Amino acid sequence: MTGVIVRRGAIAVGAVVTVALVGGCKAQAVNSDGKAQPVRISPTKTAADGPDAPSTRPGRTATPQTAPKPAPKTLLAPGQRGDQVRELQARLRQIAWFFDNPSGMYGSATTTAVKGFQGKRGLPRTGTTDTVTWQKLVGMTRTPTKYELYSGGGIPASKPDKRCLTGRALCISKASRTLTWMIDGKVVSTMDVRFGSQYTPTRDGTFTVYWKSRHHVSTLYDTAMPYAMFFSGGQAVHYSSDFAATGYNGASHGCVNVRDEKKIANLFAQVRKGDKVVVYK
């Protein structure tokens, strides 16, 4: 019988090697002498180990996904009307983008002003007021006053003073800058008015019309005072061409100026000497 030489540490030719897996990461090979020899086996790679899944690698974390920002929401657009449009115009006027008096109507002038404001700040020049445009504008301006919102007039008339609720009364509110002609507590007509400056203020109080002068001219200021209705010394309610032309940029010398000539012509025709005049804040 031919012998087989077995060198120490070698596995005999023809011998069967049995490999037993232990714990999924080690194996043991058994040689011809029955002694176990450790064998290392690399763990099987999976698709999760690839470069597209870094979260599975020790010491690395996945990059969080950022949700896309929602598109700005349109708040105001050309053709709309209302108080918020008026506020938009007043705020744009504060920073010299809108030059007309606020009207509450989103027209071409407002659209042009919004486009200019947007372009200056790197926003899309849409001409519509979206949430981003509005937030930028609010951050650069202050809340408009009542007189800024109605710089061209048209403030809703104040609640009538109780002295105006009886008889025939010219009810003149400094707060709303309005004259309301009332008979027995009922409103006949309302019109915009302006008053004297701080140096020549219009007097507050209850008075009566003591003189009417259709084509009056001031001898003190050499100024025309059509449809004048005098109620306190030289102070009168009358038409003012300057008020009609410049609005609230000017002031009277104490008189109550009316800028709507047609309205004051009708008022002059109705008011009588002795009718009440109430000037209040």
Coordinates of C-alpha atoms in Angstrom, one line a residue:
M1 CA 0.0 0.0 0.0
T2 CA 1.4 3.3 -1.0
G3 CA 1.6 5.8 1.8
V4 CA 0.7 9.4 1.6
I5 CA 3.1 11.9 3.1
V6 CA 1.4 14.6 5.1
R7 CA 3.3 17.7 5.9
R8 CA 2.6 19.5 9.1
G9 CA 0.0 22.2 8.6
A10 CA -1.0 21.0 5.1
I11 CA -4.2 19.4 4.1
A12 CA -3.9 15.9 2.7
V13 CA -4.6 15.4 -1.0
G14 CA -8.1 14.1 -1.6
A15 CA -9.2 15.0 2.0
V16 CA -12.6 16.6 2.3
V17 CA -12.6 19.9 4.0
T18 CA -15.7 20.7 6.0
V19 CA -16.6 24.3 6.6
A20 CA -18.9 25.3 9.3
L21 CA -20.3 28.9 9.4
V22 CA -20.4 30.4 12.8
G23 CA -22.4 33.6 13.5
G24 CA -22.6 34.5 9.8
C25 CA -19.1 36.0 9.7
K26 CA -16.6 33.2 10.7
A27 CA -16.1 29.7 9.4
Q28 CA -13.9 26.8 10.6
A29 CA -12.1 24.4 8.3
V30 CA -11.4 20.9 9.6
N31 CA -8.1 19.3 8.3
S32 CA -7.2 15.7 8.0
D33 CA -6.2 15.5 11.6
G34 CA -9.6 16.7 12.7
K35 CA -8.3 20.0 14.0
A36 CA -10.3 23.1 13.3
Q37 CA -8.7 26.0 11.6
P38 CA -10.4 29.5 11.6
V39 CA -11.4 31.0 8.2
R40 CA -12.7 34.6 7.8
I41 CA -15.5 35.2 5.4
S42 CA -16.4 38.8 4.4
P43 CA -20.1 39.7 4.9
T44 CA -22.1 39.8 1.7
K45 CA -22.6 43.4 0.4
T46 CA -26.1 44.6 -0.3
A47 CA -27.5 47.3 -2.5
A48 CA -27.8 49.5 0.6
D49 CA -24.0 49.7 0.9
G50 CA -23.7 51.6 -2.4
P51 CA -22.9 55.3 -2.7
D52 CA -26.6 56.2 -3.0
A53 CA -27.3 55.0 0.5
P54 CA -24.7 56.7 2.8
S55 CA -26.9 56.3 5.8
T56 CA -26.0 52.6 6.1
R57 CA -22.3 53.3 6.5
P58 CA -21.0 53.7 10.0
G59 CA -20.4 57.4 11.0
R60 CA -22.5 58.8 8.1
T61 CA -26.0 60.3 8.2
A62 CA -28.5 60.8 5.4
T63 CA -28.9 64.3 3.9
P64 CA -32.4 65.5 4.8
Q65 CA -34.7 66.3 1.9
T66 CA -35.9 70.0 1.9
A67 CA -39.5 70.5 0.9
P68 CA -40.0 73.0 -1.9
K69 CA -41.3 76.4 -0.9
P70 CA -44.9 77.1 -1.8
A71 CA -45.4 79.7 -4.6
P72 CA -46.3 83.2 -3.4
K73 CA -50.1 83.7 -3.1
T74 CA -51.7 86.6 -5.0
L75 CA -53.4 89.0 -2.6
L76 CA -54.3 91.9 -4.9
A77 CA -54.5 92.2 -8.7
P78 CA -55.4 94.8 -11.4
G79 CA -59.1 95.5 -11.5
Q80 CA -59.7 95.0 -7.8
R81 CA -61.2 97.6 -5.5
G82 CA -61.4 98.0 -1.8
D83 CA -59.7 99.2 1.4
Q84 CA -56.7 97.0 1.1
V85 CA -56.0 98.4 -2.4
R86 CA -56.2 101.9 -0.8
E87 CA -53.7 100.8 1.9
L88 CA -51.4 99.4 -0.8
Q89 CA -51.5 102.8 -2.6
A90 CA -50.9 104.8 0.6
R91 CA -47.9 102.6 1.5
L92 CA -46.4 102.9 -2.0
R93 CA -47.0 106.7 -1.8
Q94 CA -44.9 106.8 1.5
I95 CA -41.8 105.6 -0.4
A96 CA -42.4 107.6 -3.6
W97 CA -43.6 104.8 -5.9
F98 CA -47.2 106.0 -6.2
F99 CA -47.9 109.7 -6.7
D100 CA -51.7 109.8 -7.1
N101 CA -54.1 110.1 -4.2
P102 CA -55.2 106.6 -3.0
S103 CA -58.5 105.7 -4.7
G104 CA -59.0 102.1 -3.7
M105 CA -59.0 101.1 -7.4
Y106 CA -56.1 98.9 -8.7
G107 CA -55.6 100.6 -12.0
S108 CA -52.6 101.1 -14.4
A109 CA -50.8 103.6 -12.1
T110 CA -50.9 101.1 -9.3
T111 CA -49.8 98.3 -11.5
T112 CA -46.8 100.3 -12.7
A113 CA -45.9 101.3 -9.1
V114 CA -46.0 97.7 -8.0
K115 CA -43.8 96.6 -10.9
G116 CA -41.2 99.2 -10.1
F117 CA -41.2 98.3 -6.4
Q118 CA -40.8 94.6 -7.3
G119 CA -38.0 95.2 -9.8
K120 CA -36.0 97.3 -7.4
R121 CA -36.0 94.4 -4.9
G122 CA -35.2 91.6 -7.3
L123 CA -38.8 90.2 -7.3
P124 CA -40.6 89.1 -10.5
R125 CA -42.2 92.2 -12.1
T126 CA -45.7 90.9 -12.3
G127 CA -47.6 94.0 -11.3
T128 CA -49.8 91.9 -9.0
T129 CA -49.3 92.1 -5.2
D130 CA -48.4 88.6 -3.8
T131 CA -47.5 87.7 -0.3
V132 CA -43.8 88.2 -0.8
T133 CA -44.3 91.7 -2.3
W134 CA -46.7 92.7 0.5
Q135 CA -44.4 91.6 3.2
K136 CA -41.5 93.5 1.7
L137 CA -43.7 96.6 1.4
V138 CA -45.1 96.4 5.0
G139 CA -41.5 96.0 6.3
M140 CA -40.5 99.3 4.7
T141 CA -43.5 101.4 5.6
R142 CA -45.8 102.3 8.5
T143 CA -49.5 101.9 8.9
P144 CA -51.1 104.8 6.9
T145 CA -53.1 107.3 8.8
K146 CA -56.7 108.1 7.9
Y147 CA -55.6 111.2 6.2
E148 CA -53.0 109.4 4.1
L149 CA -55.6 106.8 3.1
Y150 CA -57.9 109.7 2.0
S151 CA -55.3 112.3 1.0
G152 CA -57.6 113.2 -1.9
G153 CA -60.7 113.4 0.3
G154 CA -63.7 111.1 0.5
I155 CA -63.4 110.1 4.2
P156 CA -66.7 108.8 5.3
A157 CA -68.5 111.5 7.4
S158 CA -68.1 111.3 11.1
K159 CA -71.1 110.6 13.3
P160 CA -73.1 113.9 13.5
D161 CA -72.7 115.9 16.6
K162 CA -75.9 115.9 18.7
R163 CA -76.3 119.6 18.1
C164 CA -76.8 118.9 14.4
L165 CA -79.8 116.6 15.0
T166 CA -82.4 119.3 15.2
G167 CA -83.4 122.0 12.9
R168 CA -81.3 123.1 9.9
A169 CA -77.6 122.7 10.4
L170 CA -74.3 122.8 8.6
C171 CA -72.6 120.0 10.5
I172 CA -68.8 120.4 10.0
S173 CA -66.5 117.7 11.3
K174 CA -62.7 118.4 11.6
A175 CA -62.0 114.7 12.2
S176 CA -63.5 113.5 8.9
R177 CA -63.0 116.8 7.1
T178 CA -66.6 116.9 5.9
L179 CA -69.5 119.2 5.8
T180 CA -72.9 117.6 6.1
W181 CA -76.0 119.6 5.4
M182 CA -78.8 118.3 7.7
I183 CA -82.5 119.1 8.1
D184 CA -84.3 117.7 11.2
G185 CA -81.6 115.0 11.7
K186 CA -81.6 113.8 8.1
V187 CA -78.6 114.1 5.7
V188 CA -79.3 116.2 2.6
S189 CA -75.7 116.3 1.2
T190 CA -72.1 115.8 2.2
M191 CA -68.9 117.4 0.8
D192 CA -65.1 117.5 1.5
V193 CA -63.8 120.6 3.3
R194 CA -60.5 121.9 4.6
F195 CA -59.8 124.3 7.4
G196 CA -57.3 127.0 8.6
S197 CA -53.7 126.3 9.5
Q198 CA -52.4 126.2 13.0
Y199 CA -51.7 129.9 12.8
T200 CA -55.2 130.8 11.5
P201 CA -57.4 128.0 12.9
T202 CA -61.0 127.6 12.2
R203 CA -63.0 128.2 15.4
D204 CA -65.0 125.4 17.0
G205 CA -68.4 125.9 18.4
T206 CA -72.1 126.6 17.5
F207 CA -72.8 129.6 15.3
T208 CA -75.4 130.9 12.8
V209 CA -75.2 132.1 9.3
Y210 CA -75.4 135.8 9.5
W211 CA -74.5 136.9 5.9
K212 CA -74.5 135.3 2.5
S213 CA -72.4 136.8 -0.4
R214 CA -72.5 135.0 -3.8
H215 CA -69.5 136.8 -5.4
H216 CA -67.6 137.8 -2.4
V217 CA -63.9 138.9 -2.5
S218 CA -61.8 139.1 0.6
T219 CA -60.6 142.7 1.3
L220 CA -58.0 141.4 3.7
Y221 CA -56.4 138.8 1.4
D222 CA -57.7 140.0 -2.0
T223 CA -59.0 136.5 -2.7
A224 CA -62.2 135.4 -4.3
M225 CA -64.6 133.7 -1.9
P226 CA -67.6 132.6 -4.1
Y227 CA -70.8 131.3 -2.4
A228 CA -69.6 132.7 1.0
M229 CA -71.8 132.0 4.0
F230 CA -70.3 133.9 7.0
F231 CA -70.8 132.4 10.5
S232 CA -68.1 133.8 12.8
G233 CA -66.5 137.2 12.2
G234 CA -64.6 136.9 8.9
Q235 CA -64.8 133.1 8.8
A236 CA -67.2 131.6 6.2
V237 CA -68.0 128.5 4.4
H238 CA -67.1 129.2 0.7
Y239 CA -65.8 127.7 -2.5
S240 CA -62.0 127.6 -3.0
S241 CA -60.4 127.2 -6.4
D242 CA -57.1 126.6 -4.6
F243 CA -58.6 123.6 -2.7
A244 CA -60.0 122.3 -5.9
A245 CA -56.5 122.5 -7.5
T246 CA -54.1 121.5 -4.7
G247 CA -56.3 119.5 -2.3
Y248 CA -55.0 119.2 1.3
N249 CA -51.6 120.5 0.5
G250 CA -52.8 123.9 1.5
A251 CA -55.0 125.5 4.1
S252 CA -57.4 128.4 4.5
H253 CA -57.0 131.5 6.7
G254 CA -59.7 130.2 9.0
C255 CA -62.6 129.7 6.6
V256 CA -64.2 126.4 5.7
N257 CA -63.2 125.7 2.1
V258 CA -65.3 123.5 -0.2
R259 CA -63.7 122.3 -3.5
D260 CA -66.8 120.9 -5.3
E261 CA -68.3 124.0 -6.9
K262 CA -71.5 122.3 -8.0
K263 CA -72.2 121.0 -4.5
I264 CA -71.6 124.3 -2.7
A265 CA -73.7 126.2 -5.3
N266 CA -76.6 123.9 -4.4
L267 CA -75.9 124.3 -0.7
F268 CA -75.8 128.1 -1.1
A269 CA -79.2 128.1 -2.7
Q270 CA -80.7 126.1 0.2
V271 CA -79.1 127.7 3.3
R272 CA -80.9 130.6 4.9
K273 CA -79.7 133.4 7.2
G274 CA -80.0 132.1 10.8
D275 CA -79.3 128.5 9.9
K276 CA -77.1 126.7 12.5
V277 CA -73.4 126.0 11.9
V278 CA -71.7 123.4 14.2
V279 CA -67.9 123.0 13.9
Y280 CA -66.6 120.2 16.0
K281 CA -63.6 117.8 16.3

